[in-house]
Short mmCIF file of C-alpha atoms in Angstrom, two decimals:
data_model
loop_
_atom_site.label_atom_id
_atom_site.label_comp_id
_atom_site.label_asym_id
_atom_site.label_seq_id
_atom_site.Cartn_x
_atom_site.Cartn_y
_atom_site.Cartn_z
CA MET A 1 9.39 -12.90 -12.11
CA LYS A 2 7.61 -16.53 -12.22
CA LEU A 3 4.28 -15.93 -10.99
CA ASP A 4 1.58 -18.34 -9.91
CA LYS A 5 -0.63 -18.97 -12.99
CA ARG A 6 -3.90 -18.09 -11.22
CA ILE A 7 -2.30 -14.77 -9.91
CA LEU A 8 -0.98 -14.15 -13.58
CA GLN A 9 -4.45 -14.59 -14.79
CA SER A 10 -5.90 -12.10 -12.37
CA ILE A 11 -3.58 -9.24 -13.20
CA ARG A 12 -4.32 -9.88 -17.03
CA ALA A 13 -8.09 -9.65 -16.09
CA LEU A 14 -7.45 -6.18 -14.63
CA PRO A 15 -9.02 -3.30 -16.68
CA PRO A 16 -6.31 -1.45 -18.91
CA PHE A 17 -5.00 1.74 -17.41
CA PRO A 18 -7.28 4.63 -18.26
CA ALA A 19 -6.37 6.06 -21.54
CA THR A 20 -7.37 9.62 -20.56
CA VAL A 21 -4.97 9.45 -17.49
CA ARG A 22 -2.20 8.05 -19.67
CA LYS A 23 -2.39 10.77 -22.13
CA VAL A 24 -2.67 13.60 -19.60
CA MET A 25 0.34 12.08 -17.77
CA ALA A 26 2.38 12.24 -21.08
CA LEU A 27 1.07 15.98 -21.94
CA ALA A 28 1.47 17.18 -18.41
CA GLY A 29 5.14 16.19 -18.53
CA ASP A 30 5.87 17.67 -21.89
CA PRO A 31 6.93 21.24 -21.42
CA ASP A 32 5.98 21.98 -25.14
CA SER A 33 2.22 20.84 -24.41
CA SER A 34 -0.38 23.66 -24.50
CA HIS A 35 -3.09 24.01 -22.00
CA THR A 36 -5.69 23.85 -24.84
CA GLU A 37 -4.17 20.37 -25.61
CA LEU A 38 -4.36 19.22 -22.27
CA ALA A 39 -8.09 20.55 -21.81
CA ALA A 40 -9.12 18.90 -24.96
CA VAL A 41 -7.74 15.37 -23.77
CA ILE A 42 -9.52 15.68 -20.41
CA ARG A 43 -12.84 17.04 -21.75
CA LEU A 44 -13.39 13.93 -23.74
CA ASP A 45 -13.88 12.00 -20.81
CA GLN A 46 -17.02 13.17 -18.90
CA ALA A 47 -16.93 11.24 -15.99
CA ILE A 48 -13.22 12.22 -15.11
CA THR A 49 -14.04 16.10 -16.05
CA ALA A 50 -16.94 16.25 -13.48
CA ASN A 51 -14.71 14.65 -10.74
CA VAL A 52 -11.80 16.90 -11.74
CA LEU A 53 -13.90 20.11 -11.28
CA ARG A 54 -15.20 18.86 -8.05
CA ILE A 55 -11.76 18.16 -6.82
CA CYS A 56 -10.44 21.40 -8.26
CA ASN A 57 -13.15 23.34 -6.14
CA SER A 58 -12.34 21.58 -2.98
CA ALA A 59 -10.68 23.35 0.09
CA PHE A 60 -7.42 21.24 -0.83
CA PHE A 61 -6.55 23.50 -3.83
CA GLY A 62 -7.94 26.63 -2.15
CA LEU A 63 -9.07 28.40 -5.29
CA ARG A 64 -10.57 32.12 -4.46
CA ARG A 65 -13.31 31.60 -7.13
CA PRO A 66 -14.87 28.29 -8.11
CA VAL A 67 -13.94 27.06 -11.62
CA ASP A 68 -16.64 25.39 -13.90
CA ASN A 69 -14.52 24.42 -16.85
CA VAL A 70 -11.36 22.50 -17.20
CA GLY A 71 -9.68 25.17 -19.30
CA ASP A 72 -10.10 27.61 -16.33
CA ALA A 73 -8.93 24.85 -13.76
CA ILE A 74 -5.65 24.45 -15.69
CA LEU A 75 -5.16 28.16 -15.92
CA HIS A 76 -5.80 28.73 -12.12
CA MET A 77 -3.94 25.60 -10.68
CA GLY A 78 -1.32 24.76 -13.11
CA LYS A 79 -0.80 21.55 -15.20
CA LYS A 80 0.80 19.72 -12.25
CA ASN A 81 -2.37 20.18 -10.06
CA VAL A 82 -4.69 19.33 -12.61
CA LEU A 83 -2.53 16.12 -13.34
CA ARG A 84 -3.00 15.17 -9.72
CA ALA A 85 -6.96 15.73 -9.89
CA VAL A 86 -6.90 13.73 -12.94
CA MET A 87 -5.04 10.83 -11.62
CA ALA A 88 -7.24 10.85 -8.45
CA ALA A 89 -10.58 10.98 -10.61
CA GLY A 90 -9.34 8.44 -13.18
CA LEU A 91 -7.68 5.97 -10.71
CA SER A 92 -10.22 5.70 -7.79
CA ARG A 93 -12.07 3.20 -9.64
CA TYR A 94 -9.50 0.48 -9.21
CA PHE A 95 -9.97 0.49 -5.41
CA ARG A 96 -12.17 -2.44 -4.33
CA THR A 97 -12.52 -4.16 -1.14
CA ALA A 98 -9.51 -6.50 -0.66
CA ARG A 99 -10.86 -9.44 1.17
CA GLY A 100 -7.67 -11.10 2.55
CA TYR A 101 -6.45 -7.76 3.96
CA ASP A 102 -9.93 -7.14 5.56
CA VAL A 103 -10.15 -3.54 4.19
CA GLY A 104 -12.77 -1.97 2.14
CA GLY A 105 -12.41 0.12 -1.22
CA ARG A 106 -13.01 3.41 0.35
CA ASP A 107 -10.38 2.81 3.04
CA LEU A 108 -7.83 1.60 0.60
CA TRP A 109 -8.42 4.62 -1.57
CA GLU A 110 -7.92 6.80 1.51
CA HIS A 111 -4.86 5.27 2.29
CA ALA A 112 -3.58 5.76 -1.36
CA VAL A 113 -4.30 9.35 -1.25
CA ALA A 114 -2.74 9.89 2.07
CA VAL A 115 0.52 8.36 0.94
CA ALA A 116 0.40 10.50 -2.24
CA LEU A 117 0.01 13.59 0.00
CA MET A 118 2.54 12.44 2.48
CA SER A 119 5.04 11.93 -0.28
CA GLN A 120 4.67 15.58 -1.12
CA ILE A 121 4.97 16.73 2.52
CA CYS A 122 8.04 14.61 2.80
CA ALA A 123 9.45 15.89 -0.28
CA ALA A 124 9.19 19.44 1.03
CA ARG A 125 10.53 18.52 4.32
CA ILE A 126 13.77 16.95 2.90
CA SER A 127 14.03 19.77 0.20
CA ILE A 128 13.82 17.61 -2.96
CA PRO A 129 11.78 18.87 -5.89
CA ASP A 130 8.10 18.02 -5.93
CA ASP A 131 8.31 15.36 -8.58
CA PRO A 132 4.96 14.34 -10.19
CA ARG A 133 6.18 10.95 -10.04
CA LEU A 134 5.75 10.78 -6.25
CA PHE A 135 2.03 11.48 -6.53
CA THR A 136 1.57 8.72 -9.01
CA ALA A 137 3.83 6.02 -7.15
CA GLY A 138 2.00 7.22 -4.02
CA VAL A 139 -1.48 6.60 -5.20
CA LEU A 140 -0.66 3.32 -6.78
CA HIS A 141 1.90 1.87 -4.41
CA ASP A 142 -0.74 -0.89 -2.99
CA ILE A 143 -2.32 -1.53 -6.48
CA GLY A 144 -1.04 -5.07 -6.02
CA LYS A 145 -3.37 -5.58 -3.09
CA MET A 146 -6.50 -5.25 -5.48
CA VAL A 147 -5.25 -8.72 -6.91
CA MET A 148 -3.69 -10.32 -3.92
CA GLY A 149 -6.63 -9.84 -1.61
CA GLU A 150 -8.35 -12.92 -3.05
CA PHE A 151 -5.25 -15.09 -2.77
CA VAL A 152 -4.36 -13.76 0.85
CA HIS A 153 -7.99 -14.54 1.81
CA GLU A 154 -7.74 -18.14 0.55
CA ALA A 155 -4.20 -18.66 2.33
CA TRP A 156 -5.06 -16.79 5.39
CA GLN A 157 -4.58 -19.55 7.83
CA ARG A 158 -1.08 -20.17 6.69
CA ILE A 159 -0.22 -16.45 6.52
CA ARG A 160 -1.55 -16.12 10.02
CA ALA A 161 0.33 -18.88 11.25
CA LEU A 162 3.59 -17.47 9.89
CA ARG A 163 2.80 -13.99 11.15
CA GLU A 164 1.77 -14.98 14.67
CA GLY A 165 3.78 -18.15 15.13
CA GLN A 166 7.05 -17.41 13.37
CA GLY A 167 7.42 -13.84 13.57
CA TYR A 168 7.42 -13.30 9.73
CA SER A 169 6.28 -9.83 8.56
CA PHE A 170 3.18 -9.65 6.45
CA LEU A 171 5.24 -9.18 3.24
CA GLU A 172 7.49 -12.12 4.13
CA ALA A 173 4.42 -14.31 4.82
CA GLU A 174 2.76 -13.35 1.49
CA GLU A 175 6.04 -14.21 -0.30
CA GLU A 176 6.49 -17.58 1.52
CA VAL A 177 2.93 -18.68 0.85
CA LEU A 178 1.94 -17.24 -2.39
CA GLY A 179 5.48 -16.68 -4.05
CA VAL A 180 5.08 -13.07 -4.36
CA ASN A 181 4.41 -10.17 -2.08
CA HIS A 182 1.68 -7.49 -2.90
CA ALA A 183 4.36 -4.76 -3.71
CA ALA A 184 6.24 -6.85 -6.11
CA LEU A 185 2.87 -7.85 -7.81
CA GLY A 186 2.18 -4.03 -8.08
CA GLY A 187 5.39 -3.73 -10.02
CA GLU A 188 4.00 -6.64 -12.44
CA ILE A 189 0.87 -4.52 -12.77
CA ALA A 190 3.08 -1.36 -13.54
CA LEU A 191 4.94 -3.40 -15.89
CA MET A 192 1.78 -4.42 -17.86
CA TRP A 193 0.63 -0.97 -17.79
CA LYS A 194 4.07 0.19 -19.33
CA PHE A 195 4.85 2.54 -16.47
CA PRO A 196 8.10 4.28 -16.59
CA ASP A 197 10.71 2.38 -14.81
CA GLU A 198 11.26 4.53 -11.72
CA ILE A 199 7.71 4.50 -10.87
CA LEU A 200 7.41 0.71 -11.40
CA LYS A 201 10.26 0.44 -8.88
CA ALA A 202 8.78 2.76 -6.32
CA ILE A 203 5.59 0.53 -6.37
CA ALA A 204 7.68 -2.78 -6.44
CA PHE A 205 9.79 -1.66 -3.64
CA HIS A 206 7.74 0.17 -1.40
CA HIS A 207 8.37 -1.95 1.58
CA ARG A 208 11.99 -2.95 0.63
CA PRO A 209 13.73 0.27 -0.84
CA ASP A 210 17.08 -1.05 0.73
CA GLN A 211 16.86 -3.83 -2.13
CA LEU A 212 17.26 -1.35 -4.79
CA ALA A 213 20.78 -0.57 -6.06
CA SER A 214 19.95 2.92 -7.46
CA GLY A 215 20.16 5.77 -5.24
CA ASP A 216 16.78 7.15 -6.55
CA THR A 217 14.86 8.85 -3.66
CA VAL A 218 11.50 8.29 -4.97
CA PRO A 219 11.05 4.77 -3.57
CA TRP A 220 12.48 5.90 -0.23
CA VAL A 221 10.11 8.65 -0.05
CA VAL A 222 7.02 6.48 -0.65
CA TYR A 223 8.40 3.94 1.72
CA LEU A 224 8.65 6.60 4.52
CA SER A 225 5.25 7.98 3.68
CA ASN A 226 3.40 4.58 3.61
CA GLN A 227 5.15 3.53 6.96
CA ALA A 228 3.96 6.78 8.57
CA CYS A 229 0.28 6.18 7.24
CA HIS A 230 0.46 2.76 8.50
CA VAL A 231 1.51 3.81 11.82
CA MET A 232 -1.28 6.51 11.82
CA GLY A 233 -3.74 3.86 10.94
CA ILE A 234 -4.96 5.74 7.75
CA GLY A 235 -7.08 3.15 5.66
CA VAL A 236 -5.28 0.18 6.70
CA GLY A 237 -6.39 -3.57 7.18
CA THR A 238 -5.32 -6.48 9.26
CA ASP A 239 -1.80 -5.99 7.92
CA ALA A 240 -1.62 -2.52 9.38
CA LEU A 241 1.60 -2.77 11.51
CA ALA A 242 3.07 -6.00 10.50
CA TYR A 243 5.81 -4.41 8.48
CA ARG A 244 9.48 -4.02 9.15
CA ALA A 245 11.38 -0.74 9.25
CA VAL A 246 14.41 -1.11 6.91
CA GLY A 247 17.51 1.07 6.44
CA ASP A 248 18.40 4.26 8.21
CA VAL A 249 15.67 6.60 6.68
CA ALA A 250 16.48 9.31 9.04
CA GLY A 251 20.15 9.40 8.25
CA ARG A 252 19.41 9.18 4.70
CA PHE A 253 17.19 12.17 4.72
CA GLY A 254 18.66 14.07 7.72
CA ILE A 255 15.48 14.12 9.61
CA LYS A 256 14.68 13.58 13.23
CA GLN A 257 11.76 11.72 14.79
CA ARG A 258 10.30 15.33 15.47
CA ASP A 259 10.30 15.81 11.74
CA LEU A 260 8.15 12.78 11.26
CA GLU A 261 5.60 13.94 13.96
CA ASP A 262 5.50 17.25 12.25
CA MET A 263 4.84 15.50 8.81
CA MET A 264 2.14 13.50 10.55
CA ALA A 265 0.33 16.60 11.97
CA ARG A 266 0.49 18.33 8.56
CA LEU A 267 -0.79 15.10 6.89
CA HIS A 268 -3.74 15.18 9.11
CA HIS A 269 -4.62 18.75 7.89
CA SER A 270 -4.14 17.88 4.28
CA MET A 271 -6.48 15.03 4.69
CA ARG A 272 -9.27 17.13 6.02
CA GLU A 273 -8.80 19.62 3.16
CA ALA A 274 -8.52 16.68 0.64
CA ARG A 275 -11.99 15.40 1.50
CA GLU A 276 -13.11 15.54 -1.98
CA LEU A 277 -10.19 13.72 -3.24
CA VAL A 278 -11.08 10.97 -0.80
CA SER A 279 -14.75 10.99 -1.23
CA ILE A 280 -14.87 10.34 -4.91
CA VAL A 281 -15.05 6.82 -4.36
CA PRO A 282 -18.54 5.45 -4.17
CA GLY A 283 -19.13 1.95 -2.65
CA PRO A 284 -19.16 0.60 0.75
CA GLY A 285 -17.62 2.75 3.60
CA ARG A 286 -15.61 1.39 6.48
CA ASN A 287 -16.22 -2.20 6.86
CA GLY A 288 -16.02 -2.07 10.75
CA ASP A 289 -12.93 -3.98 11.05
CA ALA A 290 -10.33 -1.41 11.36
CA MET B 1 -28.99 4.34 20.23
CA ALA B 2 -26.53 6.72 18.53
CA GLU B 3 -23.06 5.84 17.69
CA LEU B 4 -20.46 8.73 18.05
CA VAL B 5 -17.39 8.13 15.89
CA VAL B 6 -14.44 9.88 17.25
CA GLY B 7 -11.79 10.59 14.50
CA ILE B 8 -8.12 11.00 14.53
CA SER B 9 -7.11 13.94 16.82
CA ASP B 10 -10.90 14.32 17.86
CA LEU B 11 -12.62 13.89 21.21
CA LYS B 12 -16.31 13.66 22.14
CA VAL B 13 -18.08 13.64 25.49
CA THR B 14 -21.72 12.68 26.28
CA ASN B 15 -24.23 12.08 29.28
CA ASN B 16 -26.56 10.22 27.08
CA PRO B 17 -26.72 6.52 28.34
CA ALA B 18 -27.98 5.44 24.88
CA ASP B 19 -25.01 6.48 23.26
CA SER B 20 -21.99 4.45 22.34
CA MET B 21 -18.74 6.03 21.34
CA VAL B 22 -16.24 4.38 19.00
CA THR B 23 -12.88 5.26 17.41
CA TYR B 24 -11.38 3.12 14.79
CA ALA B 25 -7.87 2.07 13.53
CA LEU B 26 -5.50 3.04 16.30
CA GLY B 27 -1.97 2.34 15.28
CA SER B 28 0.56 4.42 17.34
CA CYS B 29 -2.37 6.65 18.35
CA ILE B 30 -4.07 6.13 21.70
CA ALA B 31 -7.59 6.07 22.60
CA VAL B 32 -8.46 7.49 26.20
CA ALA B 33 -11.94 6.49 27.43
CA VAL B 34 -13.09 8.17 30.57
CA TYR B 35 -16.28 7.40 32.58
CA ASP B 36 -18.17 8.61 35.64
CA PRO B 37 -20.56 5.85 36.54
CA ALA B 38 -22.53 8.08 39.09
CA VAL B 39 -23.66 10.66 36.51
CA LYS B 40 -23.11 8.19 33.39
CA VAL B 41 -20.79 10.73 31.64
CA GLY B 42 -18.40 9.38 29.10
CA GLY B 43 -15.72 10.81 26.85
CA LEU B 44 -13.45 9.40 24.23
CA LEU B 45 -10.30 10.91 22.95
CA HIS B 46 -8.11 9.69 19.95
CA PHE B 47 -4.83 11.49 20.11
CA MET B 48 -1.99 11.27 17.54
CA LEU B 49 1.12 12.84 19.00
CA PRO B 50 2.64 13.19 22.39
CA ASP B 51 3.63 16.75 22.74
CA SER B 52 1.92 19.94 21.63
CA SER B 53 5.02 22.06 21.63
CA LEU B 54 5.63 20.62 18.13
CA ASP B 55 3.05 23.15 16.75
CA ALA B 56 1.32 25.54 18.84
CA GLU B 57 -1.06 26.73 16.32
CA LYS B 58 -2.23 23.11 15.44
CA ALA B 59 -2.60 22.49 19.22
CA ARG B 60 -4.98 25.41 19.38
CA GLU B 61 -6.93 24.65 16.42
CA THR B 62 -7.02 20.78 17.11
CA PRO B 63 -6.23 20.20 20.67
CA GLY B 64 -7.21 16.62 20.40
CA MET B 65 -4.06 16.02 18.29
CA PHE B 66 -1.79 15.95 21.31
CA ALA B 67 -1.47 13.99 24.73
CA ASP B 68 -0.86 17.13 26.61
CA THR B 69 -3.79 19.26 25.23
CA GLY B 70 -6.09 16.39 24.50
CA ILE B 71 -6.23 14.73 27.82
CA PRO B 72 -6.98 17.94 29.92
CA LEU B 73 -9.69 18.91 27.46
CA LEU B 74 -11.29 15.56 27.59
CA PHE B 75 -11.50 15.69 31.52
CA LYS B 76 -12.67 19.23 31.59
CA SER B 77 -15.40 18.52 29.00
CA CYS B 78 -16.64 15.84 31.20
CA TYR B 79 -16.60 18.14 34.33
CA LYS B 80 -18.74 20.36 32.45
CA LEU B 81 -21.33 17.57 32.00
CA GLY B 82 -20.96 16.81 35.94
CA ALA B 83 -18.37 14.27 35.92
CA ASP B 84 -16.07 14.30 39.19
CA LYS B 85 -12.33 13.53 38.85
CA LYS B 86 -12.49 11.20 41.93
CA ARG B 87 -15.06 8.95 40.39
CA MET B 88 -13.63 8.99 36.89
CA ILE B 89 -12.49 5.61 35.51
CA VAL B 90 -9.76 5.68 33.01
CA LYS B 91 -8.92 3.17 30.26
CA VAL B 92 -6.48 3.48 27.53
CA ALA B 93 -5.57 1.39 24.27
CA GLY B 94 -3.37 1.88 21.33
CA GLY B 95 0.11 3.06 20.96
CA ALA B 96 1.24 0.19 19.00
CA SER B 97 4.44 0.09 16.78
CA ILE B 98 5.22 -1.59 13.33
CA LEU B 99 7.72 -4.55 13.86
CA ASP B 100 11.21 -3.51 15.14
CA ASP B 101 9.93 -0.98 17.72
CA SER B 102 13.64 0.32 18.27
CA ASN B 103 13.39 2.33 15.01
CA PHE B 104 12.38 5.72 13.86
CA PHE B 105 8.65 4.92 13.79
CA ARG B 106 8.31 4.30 17.38
CA ILE B 107 5.66 7.19 17.89
CA GLY B 108 3.47 4.67 19.86
CA GLN B 109 6.04 4.30 22.74
CA LYS B 110 6.34 7.95 22.78
CA ASN B 111 2.68 8.42 23.08
CA ILE B 112 2.39 5.99 25.88
CA MET B 113 5.29 7.53 27.73
CA ALA B 114 3.80 11.05 27.32
CA MET B 115 0.36 9.91 28.59
CA ARG B 116 1.55 7.88 31.57
CA LYS B 117 3.67 11.14 32.69
CA LEU B 118 0.63 13.35 32.41
CA PHE B 119 -1.51 11.09 34.42
CA TRP B 120 1.12 10.61 36.97
CA ASN B 121 1.62 14.32 37.39
CA ASN B 122 -2.02 14.77 37.76
CA ASN B 123 -2.70 11.90 40.23
CA VAL B 124 -4.91 9.87 37.97
CA LEU B 125 -4.62 6.24 37.91
CA ILE B 126 -5.15 4.18 34.76
CA ASP B 127 -7.77 1.52 35.52
CA ALA B 128 -7.23 -0.89 32.56
CA GLU B 129 -4.59 -0.57 29.63
CA ASP B 130 -4.08 -2.45 26.34
CA THR B 131 -1.10 -0.66 24.86
CA GLY B 132 1.84 -1.41 22.74
CA LYS B 133 2.58 -4.43 20.62
CA ASN B 134 2.01 -4.21 16.77
CA VAL B 135 -1.74 -4.79 16.43
CA ASN B 136 -4.22 -2.36 15.41
CA ARG B 137 -7.23 -1.54 17.68
CA THR B 138 -10.63 -0.29 17.52
CA VAL B 139 -12.08 0.97 20.87
CA ARG B 140 -15.78 1.34 21.95
CA LEU B 141 -17.14 2.90 25.16
CA ASP B 142 -20.75 2.01 26.07
CA VAL B 143 -22.10 5.04 27.85
CA GLY B 144 -25.08 3.16 29.49
CA THR B 145 -22.79 0.62 31.28
CA GLY B 146 -19.28 2.18 31.13
CA LYS B 147 -17.74 -0.96 29.65
CA VAL B 148 -15.04 -0.38 27.21
CA TRP B 149 -14.45 -2.88 24.40
CA VAL B 150 -11.20 -3.38 22.46
CA LYS B 151 -11.05 -5.12 19.12
CA ARG B 152 -7.72 -5.99 17.85
CA ALA B 153 -7.54 -6.35 14.01
CA GLY B 154 -8.86 -9.80 13.00
CA GLY B 155 -10.08 -10.51 16.36
CA PRO B 156 -13.24 -10.27 18.45
CA PRO B 157 -14.13 -7.44 20.66
CA GLU B 158 -12.77 -7.97 24.43
CA GLU B 159 -13.81 -6.05 27.47
CA LEU B 160 -10.97 -4.01 28.75
#
């Protein structure tokens, strides 16, 4: 993809993907890795360790007794859940206010967590295995907005004119004015971070899974989950509802609108329990412009 | 002045004229603002889904989630503070959809229909309404004056 020079410079200026999270992702996906190895890697990062323990002891994971060290956390929760906690603890720092979308860092993070949780609720509903890629892709699907925000802000009048005057979706307006949309740009960031191809695609096509030739369900699950969170108004900005529905997601997954409603109700409960997961982002709260 | 924030699937009522009530980021959800000017009792509900038959347990635990459990509870909570149904002013906003609203995600339209049916069956008139379309809204009820303000994403607050 040919990116505008300034946009390219901005993605190169992003901090590198956190080494601890990368190592934990690799170890958690390796069936031969031991709990001791995993715990040792996490312990090296004190900030992540503190947040991981907070998250593990939150209502979301519902442990009977609180854990006070990473080894016990892995023992009681399993590798998969510890991986989620590490991802949340390690990645929340990327979420900053995105000016052009008029949304604060905390709201963006809340949206990211909501889409990751909704992806799991969705996977359960359509009876596909709870794939750890879903959580990763869900949390990071909007990472492109971290870079796009400034450029969207600069080009706001033109984007708005296309949106309101000519019926463009927000995605189409980004593409027309800036030459790239936030999803595709997220794909470029995933490429820079050397993410596996399927996670890269789920990020890059989270609004347009219909453009992918492969039959992989992960991008469709992330798409459905993201649309649901936009409809519910969870952590969204001025672009909230300015996206199109694509493809026949109901037919593809064999679900009805009532299933979607049920998923929304479940997500609402999950989000209450996931309070610790959401609140690990410091910084300004809601910016008042919901 | 206290600002009472009403979250998704939540409702609040007050008779303190110094309060204002606000609910943010309504997409397909609907905010129902009610007000009795005689006793200055105000209430605000942010419901998410049309019909509590979806999940009876969630409806018991979180009645504000559904139109058919949240709206009756909103009115009853106001009566407890001395409001009278005959005097109550009802304003609603939300029920938006993403683009192409003939699709799977049109929960907003279903919410609007469910709410209208409920009000119709209970002889309640909607005094003002800003629903549908594809904009996010924030709704504020000023309890001292009974004024309701709707702020569409990216725009200024406008009185409903």
